[in-house]
């Protein structure tokens, strides 16, 4: 396999695992709401919902691990291990990639505090866990901003469904567990209306335009394409 | 011989979510409003293991195990 | 704990009856007794030392004084327990009196503030505390200004004393609960907190805290002046001394009176002058229990006797129910009010009291069925001892007491619907003001 084909394989894997990560993250988020609301039935007791949320969230780390590893190992773009955790340093689309690093940092904080919940106490754990509401939109913007598939219809559908699920779950949460005071309630309702609109507006003016991706930032490939028309093979 | 352990409930933190009753029906029943009524009989062995899971699973960490005196 | 000898207690004989009410005096109607006059009778308390004073604690123990706030806990034992802590204790004077049917503490604070302060300072010296906090409900402005003025008088007179501060409380029933007081003094809401630890172990600033009712401390001041033997000359062996009773309801002479413990309830009621017969009596205020009309004719006002009929002195508030009124209706009104006075922290209390109040209201309005009665019993069992504090237990006790004392009415209401008494003007004085803040 040529260097380019290998790189291309990794590149596809990165994009694929990225899309899967977003789906899994959305699923984990969606399971968080019935967990919080202590929703349960005879068939699906609360403890099952709770465990599903926990296990899917842990599975998310596997997918994101693969996504991140393939990105770094694939030398096509100059992204090192440190760029996975420290945002906005990379040579390739620093902002959008950086958002991915931010999301990874937040996810790590959330996962670690959840594993150590009994030791750190409820109040601390809860404040960190609320960061999920920031992490998910950031992960989405990373996906849209860096992804070369932003304009592909299938990606559009995928993103759309994920966004719809997150908005629906957040709305369900706000309705069932009204925030204590009016200001918090107003802020929450405002957020689920304004944030999607902002992201939508950005998408229309940015990633969805035909010129997105064809920016000056496109890096020189680290591996030169091999001339396969003649000469010695690999 | 150790008497065993029992569950202490922080009733102020408790929110009536009911996960504990699902995990430890041997010792925990829910009242008319979803709040746990906890049997204080000391626990050992298998039932204590279930109790540990129930304590860890409480969404608001309102349960704690302590030595029965 | 080393033993320090104290100057012997003055040998002059103390007042016979009344005792506390002599510190108020008719000359000073609606005014507090000034410091000068007060000091003619009561010597200045000594300053606290580094260690508790054994002889003082023993004097209170020997007197047999029990708390007058409602719980009736032996005061001497409380002093000893708090003084045996590892850090310097603090004294809280519980002047909250959130009980609407009681007015004795307000009276003492407003008209005999120096007796209250002396009691607190005697207690402080006994246990080695160097800080006194007086907790008073914000709405009782007269009491607050009387106490503050009294403190000021002492400063002007250059009386040596430890710092005494007044902390105001929101007008809430549970604000007077021990842990709620401590939480408020520590800067938080006046809501009960989880125990253990109890205030006597860990209270204000994490230090052992003595919390005593205003009236109890007034008795302490008198015991430290005239001695435990004098104190025991009134009352009964297990419960010596006098007690302040607040009379209200369908009686001609309402207000605070002082009686020796063990006085016959019949005599007290007769002296108060019932205007419309005595169907039953609510003893101990809204946190108390009902005593049936027939029982009121033979019981004596002491816990030893009252226990036999399932009642207790409580804070000494007595509300007389006339024969024309409906005991169930009045109980329902009280329970509804109590349900609104929860701190809102514990599920069983918040939901349980609301359910019990609603059930009792239905019963009193003739809308209930036999299921309601069974539900009330079940809810009572599910609520008691399941809150962070004992506030819901009082409501359950009141409900059970009403079901027992007014059992005939319960039957009547179930079979025949509402009784005519519901048209009678309400007897219980239910506060209408609803406070929202907790500080």
XYZ file of C-alpha atoms in Angstrom:
742
model
C 0.000 0.000 0.000
C 1.410 3.348 -0.896
C 2.014 6.012 1.688
C -0.783 8.012 0.212
C -3.244 5.141 0.268
C -2.312 4.390 3.867
C -2.709 8.010 4.732
C -6.015 8.112 2.931
C -7.214 5.059 4.841
C -6.343 6.705 8.122
C -7.965 9.904 6.934
C -11.191 8.098 6.182
C -10.986 6.335 9.524
C -10.507 9.644 11.277
C -13.547 11.129 9.629
C -15.610 8.002 10.184
C -14.662 7.654 13.836
C -15.272 11.358 14.245
C -18.791 11.031 12.942
C -19.382 7.976 15.132
C -18.037 9.852 18.128
C -20.535 12.603 17.564
C -23.348 10.071 17.344
C -22.188 8.266 20.504
C -21.747 11.550 22.326
C -25.273 12.513 21.375
C -26.536 9.152 22.602
C -24.701 9.561 25.899
C -26.121 13.057 26.262
C -29.604 11.811 25.453
C -29.357 9.094 28.120
C -28.267 11.701 30.643
C -31.643 13.373 30.654
C -33.760 10.381 31.759
C -31.013 9.577 34.267
C -31.339 13.043 35.759
C -35.120 12.895 35.755
C -35.017 9.434 37.343
C -37.228 8.251 34.547
C -37.868 4.549 34.640
C -40.447 1.864 33.855
C -40.944 -1.767 34.847
C -39.030 -2.871 31.765
C -36.350 -0.202 32.048
C -35.754 0.475 35.716
C -33.936 3.645 36.710
C -30.771 1.799 37.534
C -30.649 0.423 33.985
C -31.030 3.902 32.502
C -28.303 5.115 34.833
C -25.946 2.303 33.880
C -26.605 2.748 30.151
C -25.749 6.423 30.414
C -22.573 5.544 32.253
C -21.472 2.795 29.920
C -22.236 4.655 26.695
C -20.285 7.620 28.045
C -17.309 5.379 28.707
C -17.650 3.918 25.211
C -17.495 7.447 23.816
C -13.948 7.704 25.123
C -12.990 4.670 23.054
C -14.359 6.206 19.876
C -12.804 9.543 20.556
C -9.551 7.796 21.386
C -9.561 6.135 17.969
C -10.534 9.375 16.272
C -7.764 11.289 17.954
C -5.122 8.575 17.519
C -5.726 8.179 13.805
C -5.549 11.951 13.360
C -2.174 12.167 15.015
C -0.686 9.028 13.504
C -1.763 10.070 10.032
C 1.028 12.460 9.169
C -0.975 14.143 6.431
C -1.750 17.134 8.614
C 0.727 18.514 11.155
C -1.121 17.538 14.304
C 0.846 16.201 17.262
C -0.257 14.500 20.486
C -0.017 17.723 22.383
C -2.546 19.344 20.045
C -5.103 16.792 21.226
C -5.199 18.440 24.627
C -3.822 21.924 24.133
C -6.079 23.865 21.796
C -5.355 26.317 18.977
C -1.708 25.335 18.411
C -2.051 23.044 15.446
C -0.868 23.995 12.016
C -4.062 22.762 10.378
C -7.280 24.737 10.936
C -6.132 25.714 14.416
C -9.446 27.163 15.581
C -11.742 24.315 14.606
C -9.289 21.670 15.632
C -8.695 23.560 18.843
C -12.358 23.287 19.656
C -11.960 19.544 19.447
C -9.148 19.750 21.981
C -11.355 21.827 24.269
C -14.098 19.225 23.969
C -11.626 16.456 24.821
C -10.432 18.373 27.881
C -13.979 18.914 29.074
C -14.874 15.301 28.456
C -11.881 14.104 30.451
C -12.846 16.319 33.368
C -16.404 15.074 33.250
C -15.470 11.400 32.998
C -12.835 11.512 35.720
C -15.036 13.382 38.184
C -17.845 10.932 37.486
C -15.623 7.956 38.212
C -14.517 9.569 41.470
C -17.989 10.832 42.365
C -18.255 9.245 45.782
C -14.937 10.727 46.833
C -15.317 14.283 45.592
C -18.875 14.829 46.779
C -22.085 15.703 45.012
C -21.743 19.474 44.718
C -18.347 19.455 42.982
C -19.337 16.603 40.723
C -22.476 18.394 39.635
C -20.792 21.643 38.694
C -18.321 19.817 36.489
C -21.037 17.676 34.979
C -23.006 20.740 33.901
C -20.123 21.372 31.474
C -21.707 18.755 29.218
C -23.969 21.532 27.995
C -20.901 23.363 26.776
C -18.962 20.335 25.609
C -21.551 19.037 23.171
C -21.972 22.249 21.103
C -18.201 22.666 21.060
C -17.772 19.116 19.773
C -20.411 19.821 17.128
C -18.687 22.982 15.962
C -15.420 21.109 15.814
C -17.092 18.467 13.662
C -18.605 20.997 11.303
C -15.582 23.274 11.184
C -12.881 20.691 10.554
C -14.900 18.089 8.758
C -14.420 18.002 5.050
C -17.839 16.411 4.767
C -19.752 19.372 6.111
C -21.558 19.826 2.853
C -22.255 16.189 2.216
C -25.967 15.423 2.557
C -25.436 12.436 4.825
C -23.388 14.546 7.200
C -26.020 17.219 7.120
C -28.689 14.697 8.102
C -26.494 13.253 10.817
C -25.750 16.638 12.308
C -29.382 17.636 12.049
C -30.644 14.568 13.864
C -28.046 14.931 16.608
C -28.910 18.583 17.131
C -32.605 17.787 17.238
C -32.034 15.091 19.848
C -29.958 17.376 22.050
C -32.460 20.221 21.823
C -35.340 17.869 22.588
C -33.605 16.373 25.614
C -32.645 19.758 26.965
C -36.197 20.995 26.536
C -37.511 17.877 28.291
C -35.111 18.537 31.144
C -36.122 22.175 31.492
C -39.818 21.318 31.508
C -39.587 18.447 33.984
C -37.051 19.932 36.347
C -37.745 23.589 36.239
C -34.645 25.523 37.250
C -35.077 27.011 40.685
C -35.365 30.687 39.833
C -36.809 32.617 36.931
C -33.483 33.958 35.757
C -32.010 30.475 35.362
C -35.141 29.322 33.575
C -35.017 32.248 31.175
C -31.328 31.652 30.531
C -31.933 27.973 29.806
C -34.814 28.611 27.399
C -32.862 31.403 25.784
C -29.878 29.129 25.324
C -31.721 26.355 23.512
C -33.236 28.898 21.146
C -30.302 31.211 20.585
C -27.423 28.752 20.421
C -28.850 26.606 17.595
C -29.729 29.770 15.682
C -26.209 31.084 16.086
C -24.664 27.811 15.017
C -27.080 27.625 12.104
C -26.224 31.139 11.016
C -22.523 30.366 11.261
C -22.996 27.198 9.271
C -24.774 28.980 6.477
C -22.126 31.665 6.222
C -19.222 29.333 6.790
C -18.915 25.600 6.432
C -21.836 25.168 4.115
C -20.385 27.510 1.550
C -18.643 25.882 -1.336
C -15.347 27.540 -0.587
C -15.028 26.127 2.949
C -12.130 23.736 3.190
C -10.397 25.257 0.268
C -8.647 27.750 2.424
C -5.154 29.032 2.499
C -4.638 26.804 5.531
C -4.589 23.626 3.551
C -1.251 22.167 4.475
C 1.347 20.788 2.178
C 1.063 17.041 2.397
C 3.754 15.584 4.595
C 3.963 12.627 2.263
C 4.607 13.377 -1.377
C 2.413 11.457 -3.750
C 4.415 8.756 -5.374
C 4.530 8.700 -9.128
C 2.953 5.319 -9.868
C 2.951 5.773 -13.585
C 6.423 4.478 -13.949
C 9.725 4.067 -12.334
C 10.424 1.765 -9.448
C 7.545 0.634 -7.288
C 7.403 1.049 -3.516
C -17.815 -10.497 65.749
C -18.652 -7.354 63.806
C -22.301 -6.403 63.920
C -22.360 -5.215 60.356
C -23.177 -1.941 58.718
C -26.254 0.096 58.154
C -27.282 2.872 55.840
C -27.464 6.469 56.925
C -29.666 8.771 54.884
C -29.139 12.483 54.421
C -32.834 13.307 54.143
C -32.095 16.904 53.213
C -29.989 15.894 50.193
C -32.421 13.115 49.240
C -34.607 13.991 46.298
C -36.857 10.947 46.219
C -35.376 9.576 42.987
C -35.845 5.968 44.036
C -32.747 4.328 42.590
C -31.778 2.959 46.008
C -35.047 1.089 46.412
C -34.478 -0.645 43.084
C -31.041 -1.792 44.131
C -31.801 -2.767 47.730
C -35.431 -3.817 48.056
C -34.389 -6.001 50.999
C -33.898 -2.959 53.168
C -35.415 0.021 51.395
C -39.050 0.785 50.709
C -40.477 3.966 49.279
C -43.130 5.960 51.108
C -46.200 7.490 49.438
C -44.067 10.311 48.031
C -41.071 8.353 46.758
C -38.738 8.854 49.716
C -36.858 5.875 51.171
C -37.861 4.202 54.416
C -34.713 2.376 55.442
C -34.659 -0.732 57.624
C -31.864 -0.257 60.130
C -31.095 -3.955 60.649
C -27.310 -4.367 60.383
C -26.097 -5.854 57.102
C -23.315 -8.266 56.292
C -22.193 -10.348 53.343
C -24.187 -10.336 50.129
C -26.822 -7.850 51.189
C -24.030 -5.487 52.214
C -22.601 -5.727 48.697
C -25.966 -4.719 47.297
C -26.037 -1.900 49.797
C -22.670 -0.637 48.580
C -23.976 -0.513 45.036
C -27.077 1.318 46.175
C -24.971 3.888 48.022
C -22.771 4.474 44.951
C -25.765 4.663 42.619
C -27.646 7.377 44.508
C -27.888 10.281 42.051
C -27.386 12.852 44.779
C -25.055 10.823 47.028
C -27.472 11.008 49.942
C -26.595 7.581 51.307
C -23.698 6.502 53.422
C -22.693 3.292 55.142
C -21.731 3.321 58.777
C -20.890 0.706 61.363
C -23.907 -0.547 63.283
C -23.515 -0.052 67.025
C -12.330 20.557 84.633
C -11.074 22.263 87.792
C -13.381 23.436 90.521
C -13.513 27.099 91.371
C -15.333 28.189 94.459
C -17.836 30.944 93.999
C -19.183 33.463 96.533
C -22.012 31.832 98.521
C -25.494 32.495 97.196
C -27.302 35.278 99.023
C -29.219 33.955 101.985
C -32.172 36.330 101.828
C -35.360 34.512 100.914
C -36.693 34.808 97.410
C -40.254 35.652 96.352
C -42.976 33.098 96.998
C -45.431 33.576 94.147
C -45.214 34.949 91.558
C -41.494 34.716 90.978
C -40.551 35.674 87.439
C -43.393 38.107 87.165
C -42.027 40.091 90.109
C -39.134 41.125 87.888
C -41.654 42.876 85.687
C -43.490 44.845 88.282
C -46.658 46.861 87.823
C -44.867 50.143 88.280
C -43.259 49.636 84.933
C -46.309 48.882 82.829
C -45.232 48.476 79.189
C -41.707 49.426 80.099
C -38.713 47.353 80.975
C -37.469 47.374 84.544
C -34.392 49.600 84.622
C -31.004 48.224 85.579
C -30.730 50.194 88.821
C -33.979 48.848 90.170
C -33.190 45.367 88.976
C -29.854 45.385 90.777
C -31.568 46.148 94.076
C -32.731 42.557 94.035
C -30.336 40.679 91.774
C -26.554 40.813 92.218
C -24.393 41.103 89.138
C -23.338 37.764 87.663
C -19.603 37.057 87.861
C -17.422 37.026 84.794
C -16.750 33.645 83.208
C -13.376 32.120 83.980
C -11.229 29.916 81.821
C -12.928 26.849 83.237
C -16.515 25.979 84.110
C -17.661 26.677 87.669
C -18.600 23.398 89.317
C -20.594 24.922 92.158
C -22.778 26.864 89.735
C -23.495 23.848 87.600
C -24.248 21.832 90.725
C -26.630 24.514 91.987
C -28.674 24.286 88.802
C -28.563 20.500 88.889
C -29.726 20.457 92.503
C -32.548 22.825 91.701
C -34.033 20.283 89.309
C -34.855 23.039 86.829
C -36.073 21.740 83.480
C -36.178 23.626 80.211
C -39.232 25.795 79.698
C -39.054 25.918 75.923
C -41.086 22.765 75.496
C -38.691 19.831 75.660
C -38.330 19.891 79.460
C -34.734 18.699 79.412
C -32.914 19.022 82.773
C -31.012 22.307 82.561
C -28.253 21.271 84.939
C -27.455 18.235 82.836
C -27.341 20.392 79.734
C -24.913 22.782 81.420
C -22.696 19.901 82.431
C -22.692 18.333 78.965
C -21.876 21.560 77.146
C -19.172 22.512 79.640
C -17.404 19.183 79.161
C -16.528 19.947 75.551
C -12.994 20.513 74.347
C -13.341 24.098 73.171
C -14.725 27.230 74.740
C -18.542 27.080 74.580
C -21.064 29.691 73.448
C -24.461 30.580 74.925
C -27.518 31.139 72.738
C -30.638 32.614 74.319
C -33.574 31.185 72.402
C -36.017 34.061 72.239
C -37.579 32.960 68.972
C -40.989 31.969 70.376
C -42.318 31.016 66.978
C -45.330 29.430 68.658
C -48.247 31.792 67.917
C -50.161 30.754 71.056
C -47.294 31.641 73.391
C -46.360 35.127 74.560
C -44.337 34.515 77.688
C -40.875 34.893 76.210
C -41.794 38.133 74.472
C -43.119 39.415 77.782
C -39.952 38.522 79.645
C -37.671 40.034 77.020
C -39.691 43.230 76.750
C -40.391 43.851 80.439
C -37.641 41.996 82.284
C -34.673 42.068 79.905
C -32.210 42.339 82.750
C -33.450 39.121 84.301
C -32.998 37.421 80.924
C -29.489 38.807 80.509
C -28.515 37.884 84.059
C -29.672 34.336 83.454
C -27.634 34.107 80.261
C -24.559 35.533 81.952
C -24.904 33.177 84.925
C -25.108 30.267 82.502
C -22.108 31.585 80.588
C -20.056 31.808 83.774
C -21.123 28.329 84.829
C -19.914 26.716 81.615
C -16.988 29.025 80.886
C -18.483 30.677 77.805
C -17.294 34.127 76.743
C -19.941 34.875 74.157
C -23.699 35.269 74.442
C -26.043 35.493 71.470
C -29.678 36.483 71.940
C -31.885 35.284 69.067
C -35.155 37.150 68.559
C -37.655 37.172 65.716
C -37.307 40.275 63.548
C -40.982 41.184 63.943
C -40.714 41.411 67.744
C -39.278 44.897 67.629
C -40.178 45.745 71.219
C -38.269 42.762 72.516
C -35.254 43.524 70.336
C -35.054 47.132 71.427
C -35.609 46.230 75.080
C -32.742 43.757 75.055
C -30.468 46.092 73.122
C -31.288 48.912 75.501
C -30.588 46.681 78.480
C -27.178 45.768 77.059
C -26.501 49.445 76.536
C -27.529 50.250 80.124
C -24.995 47.756 81.423
C -22.249 49.196 79.272
C -23.097 52.672 80.558
C -23.054 51.389 84.133
C -19.644 49.851 83.386
C -20.771 46.399 84.387
C -18.139 43.869 83.430
C -19.638 41.349 81.068
C -18.772 39.229 78.064
C -19.952 40.351 74.626
C -23.712 39.963 74.207
C -25.093 40.339 70.692
C -28.604 40.192 69.313
C -29.168 38.148 66.154
C -32.513 38.597 64.457
C -34.448 35.673 63.028
C -37.012 35.443 60.246
C -40.528 34.977 61.668
C -40.630 31.259 60.944
C -41.705 28.468 63.220
C -38.686 26.243 62.633
C -36.262 29.134 63.059
C -36.348 28.392 66.795
C -35.130 24.848 66.345
C -31.682 24.273 67.863
C -29.750 23.559 64.692
C -31.634 26.284 62.808
C -30.536 28.834 65.393
C -26.949 27.689 65.119
C -27.067 27.787 61.344
C -28.447 31.324 61.393
C -25.886 32.540 63.921
C -23.173 30.971 61.769
C -24.398 33.091 58.864
C -26.726 30.709 57.061
C -30.468 30.291 56.722
C -32.553 29.728 59.830
C -33.283 26.182 58.676
C -32.586 23.007 60.637
C -29.507 21.044 59.634
C -28.706 17.355 59.724
C -27.646 15.859 63.064
C -25.259 14.577 64.338
C -23.483 16.659 65.396
C -25.884 18.306 67.843
C -25.271 21.914 68.950
C -24.082 20.858 72.393
C -21.169 19.132 70.645
C -20.603 21.410 67.688
C -22.576 24.597 67.213
C -21.665 28.246 66.776
C -18.255 28.402 65.147
C -17.958 24.647 65.606
C -17.921 25.035 69.401
C -20.161 23.439 72.041
C -23.260 25.597 72.273
C -25.725 25.945 75.122
C -29.184 26.810 73.854
C -31.739 27.712 76.492
C -35.196 29.213 76.413
C -35.679 32.755 77.718
C -37.850 31.642 80.625
C -35.426 28.899 81.615
C -32.616 31.424 81.890
C -34.774 33.717 84.010
C -35.239 30.844 86.442
C -31.467 30.301 86.370
C -30.951 33.921 87.394
C -33.314 33.478 90.332
C -31.749 30.179 91.396
C -28.295 31.767 91.364
C -29.694 34.524 93.579
C -31.723 32.539 96.113
C -30.440 28.994 95.787
C -31.794 25.602 94.709
C -33.678 24.920 97.966
C -35.702 28.081 97.518
C -36.474 27.058 93.969
C -37.769 23.675 95.091
C -40.291 25.215 97.469
C -42.776 25.399 94.616
C -43.733 22.745 92.117
C -43.388 18.979 92.466
C -40.346 16.797 93.140
C -39.616 15.785 89.552
C -40.538 19.169 88.120
C -39.852 21.891 90.654
C -40.438 25.594 90.330
C -42.996 27.780 88.627
C -43.953 28.032 85.007
C -45.363 30.777 82.797
C -48.598 29.894 81.069
C -50.095 31.778 78.137
C -53.881 31.596 78.126
C -55.951 32.279 75.038
C -59.010 31.048 73.268
C -62.504 31.302 74.694
C -61.536 32.796 78.060
C -62.168 36.209 79.568
C -58.705 36.723 81.047
C -56.177 36.115 78.318
C -52.439 36.555 78.698
C -49.508 35.299 80.697
C -49.763 34.041 84.250
C -47.328 32.271 86.536
C -48.260 29.067 88.326
C -46.396 26.480 90.359
C -45.945 23.280 88.404
C -48.488 20.729 89.472
C -51.347 23.213 89.772
C -54.693 21.724 88.839
C -55.709 22.639 85.313
C -59.279 23.072 86.444
C -58.266 25.855 88.809
C -56.229 27.586 86.124
C -59.117 27.440 83.677
C -61.572 28.614 86.278
C -59.375 31.584 87.084
C -59.142 32.422 83.396
C -62.907 32.444 83.086
C -64.126 30.331 80.149
C -66.714 32.264 78.161
C -68.405 29.365 76.436
C -67.682 26.151 78.288
C -64.605 23.963 77.851
C -64.937 21.338 75.159
C -61.199 20.666 75.142
C -57.916 22.449 75.729
C -54.895 22.675 73.449
C -51.870 22.398 75.708
C -48.380 23.272 74.485
C -49.510 25.439 71.614
C -49.625 24.313 68.006
C -46.783 21.911 68.745
C -48.804 20.447 71.578
C -51.672 18.089 72.212
C -55.363 18.205 73.047
C -56.692 17.477 76.507
C -60.348 16.473 76.563
C -62.902 18.449 78.552
C -63.464 15.698 81.132
C -59.693 15.237 81.567
C -59.177 18.950 82.204
C -61.190 18.572 85.368
C -58.726 16.300 87.086
C -55.264 16.631 85.495
C -52.525 18.708 87.061
C -50.152 20.856 85.072
C -47.058 18.700 85.238
C -45.641 16.242 82.742
C -45.810 13.344 85.182
C -49.601 13.565 85.258
C -50.109 14.748 81.708
C -48.217 11.780 80.309
C -51.043 9.593 81.542
C -53.433 11.271 79.116
C -50.914 11.413 76.293
C -50.207 15.087 76.733
C -47.341 17.310 77.903
C -46.737 20.858 79.148
C -44.775 21.967 76.126
C -44.193 25.716 76.176
C -47.110 26.258 78.552
C -49.475 27.760 75.994
C -53.111 26.901 76.728
C -55.877 27.517 74.194
C -59.398 26.899 75.411
C -61.845 25.432 72.909
C -65.466 26.405 73.603
C -68.247 23.850 73.351
C -69.672 25.482 70.244
C -66.446 25.131 68.241
C -65.247 22.114 66.291
C -61.949 20.658 67.464
C -61.313 18.964 64.140
C -61.818 22.197 62.227
C -59.417 24.052 64.494
C -56.866 21.251 64.237
C -57.176 21.330 60.454
C -56.477 25.066 60.455
C -53.400 24.587 62.618
C -52.111 21.683 60.516
C -52.581 23.676 57.316
C -50.539 26.469 58.800
C -47.857 24.060 60.053
C -47.625 22.498 56.591
C -46.731 25.909 55.243
C -44.085 26.452 57.873
C -41.758 23.621 56.878
C -38.214 24.474 55.892
C -38.926 22.636 52.640
C -35.850 20.466 52.963
C -37.167 16.997 53.636
C -39.557 15.209 51.319
C -41.537 13.254 53.935
C -42.169 16.428 55.956
C -43.117 18.666 53.038
C -45.383 16.153 51.340
C -46.562 14.386 54.470
C -47.703 17.468 56.358
C -49.499 18.781 53.284
C -51.314 15.469 52.886
C -52.202 15.284 56.576
C -53.472 18.860 56.599
C -55.606 18.213 53.552
C -56.961 14.983 55.001
C -57.866 16.640 58.279
C -59.497 19.548 56.446
C -61.598 17.122 54.410
C -62.545 15.308 57.586
C -63.538 18.487 59.379
C -65.627 19.671 56.458
C -67.455 16.372 56.262
C -65.916 15.474 52.907
C -63.841 12.546 54.110
C -64.353 8.798 53.982
C -63.035 5.924 56.056
C -60.092 5.795 53.623
C -59.123 9.282 54.697
C -58.875 8.166 58.300
C -56.757 5.176 57.291
C -54.578 7.441 55.140
C -54.048 9.863 58.005
C -52.836 6.983 60.120
C -50.534 5.716 57.375
C -49.130 9.172 56.666
C -48.519 9.724 60.360
C -46.406 6.583 60.451
C -44.545 7.577 57.299
C -43.768 11.087 58.490
C -42.697 10.755 62.082
C -38.970 10.654 62.725
C -38.249 10.962 59.014
C -37.349 14.613 58.897
C -34.035 16.209 59.701
C -35.646 17.759 62.787
C -38.644 16.947 64.940
C -40.950 19.585 63.458
C -43.089 17.062 61.522
C -43.320 14.861 64.627
C -45.189 17.648 66.389
C -47.727 17.897 63.598
C -48.261 14.129 63.624
C -48.677 14.184 67.383
C -51.274 16.942 67.106
C -53.178 15.047 64.445
C -53.223 11.825 66.482
C -54.226 13.685 69.609
C -57.148 15.291 67.765
C -58.284 11.951 66.337
C -58.294 10.517 69.854
C -59.833 13.393 71.809
C -62.418 14.230 69.147
C -63.143 10.620 68.187
C -66.885 11.223 68.509
C -66.624 14.169 66.158
C -64.704 12.045 63.684
C -67.523 9.519 63.643
C -70.109 12.260 63.334
C -68.318 13.909 60.438
C -67.891 10.643 58.580
C -71.553 9.746 58.884
C -73.362 13.068 58.857
C -71.034 15.410 57.015
C -70.052 18.859 58.304
C -71.058 19.894 61.795
C -72.708 23.183 62.662
C -69.640 24.383 64.460
C -67.872 25.152 61.201
C -69.982 28.291 61.105
C -68.524 29.349 64.422
C -65.791 32.004 64.309
C -62.336 30.440 64.368
C -60.739 30.074 67.768
C -57.104 29.496 66.898
C -55.098 32.561 66.110
C -53.414 31.639 62.835
C -50.841 34.141 61.590
C -51.675 35.442 58.141
C -48.335 37.000 57.279
C -46.254 34.646 55.147
C -42.534 35.336 55.351
C -40.424 34.248 52.386
C -36.862 35.029 53.487
C -34.904 32.569 55.645
C -32.305 34.925 57.091
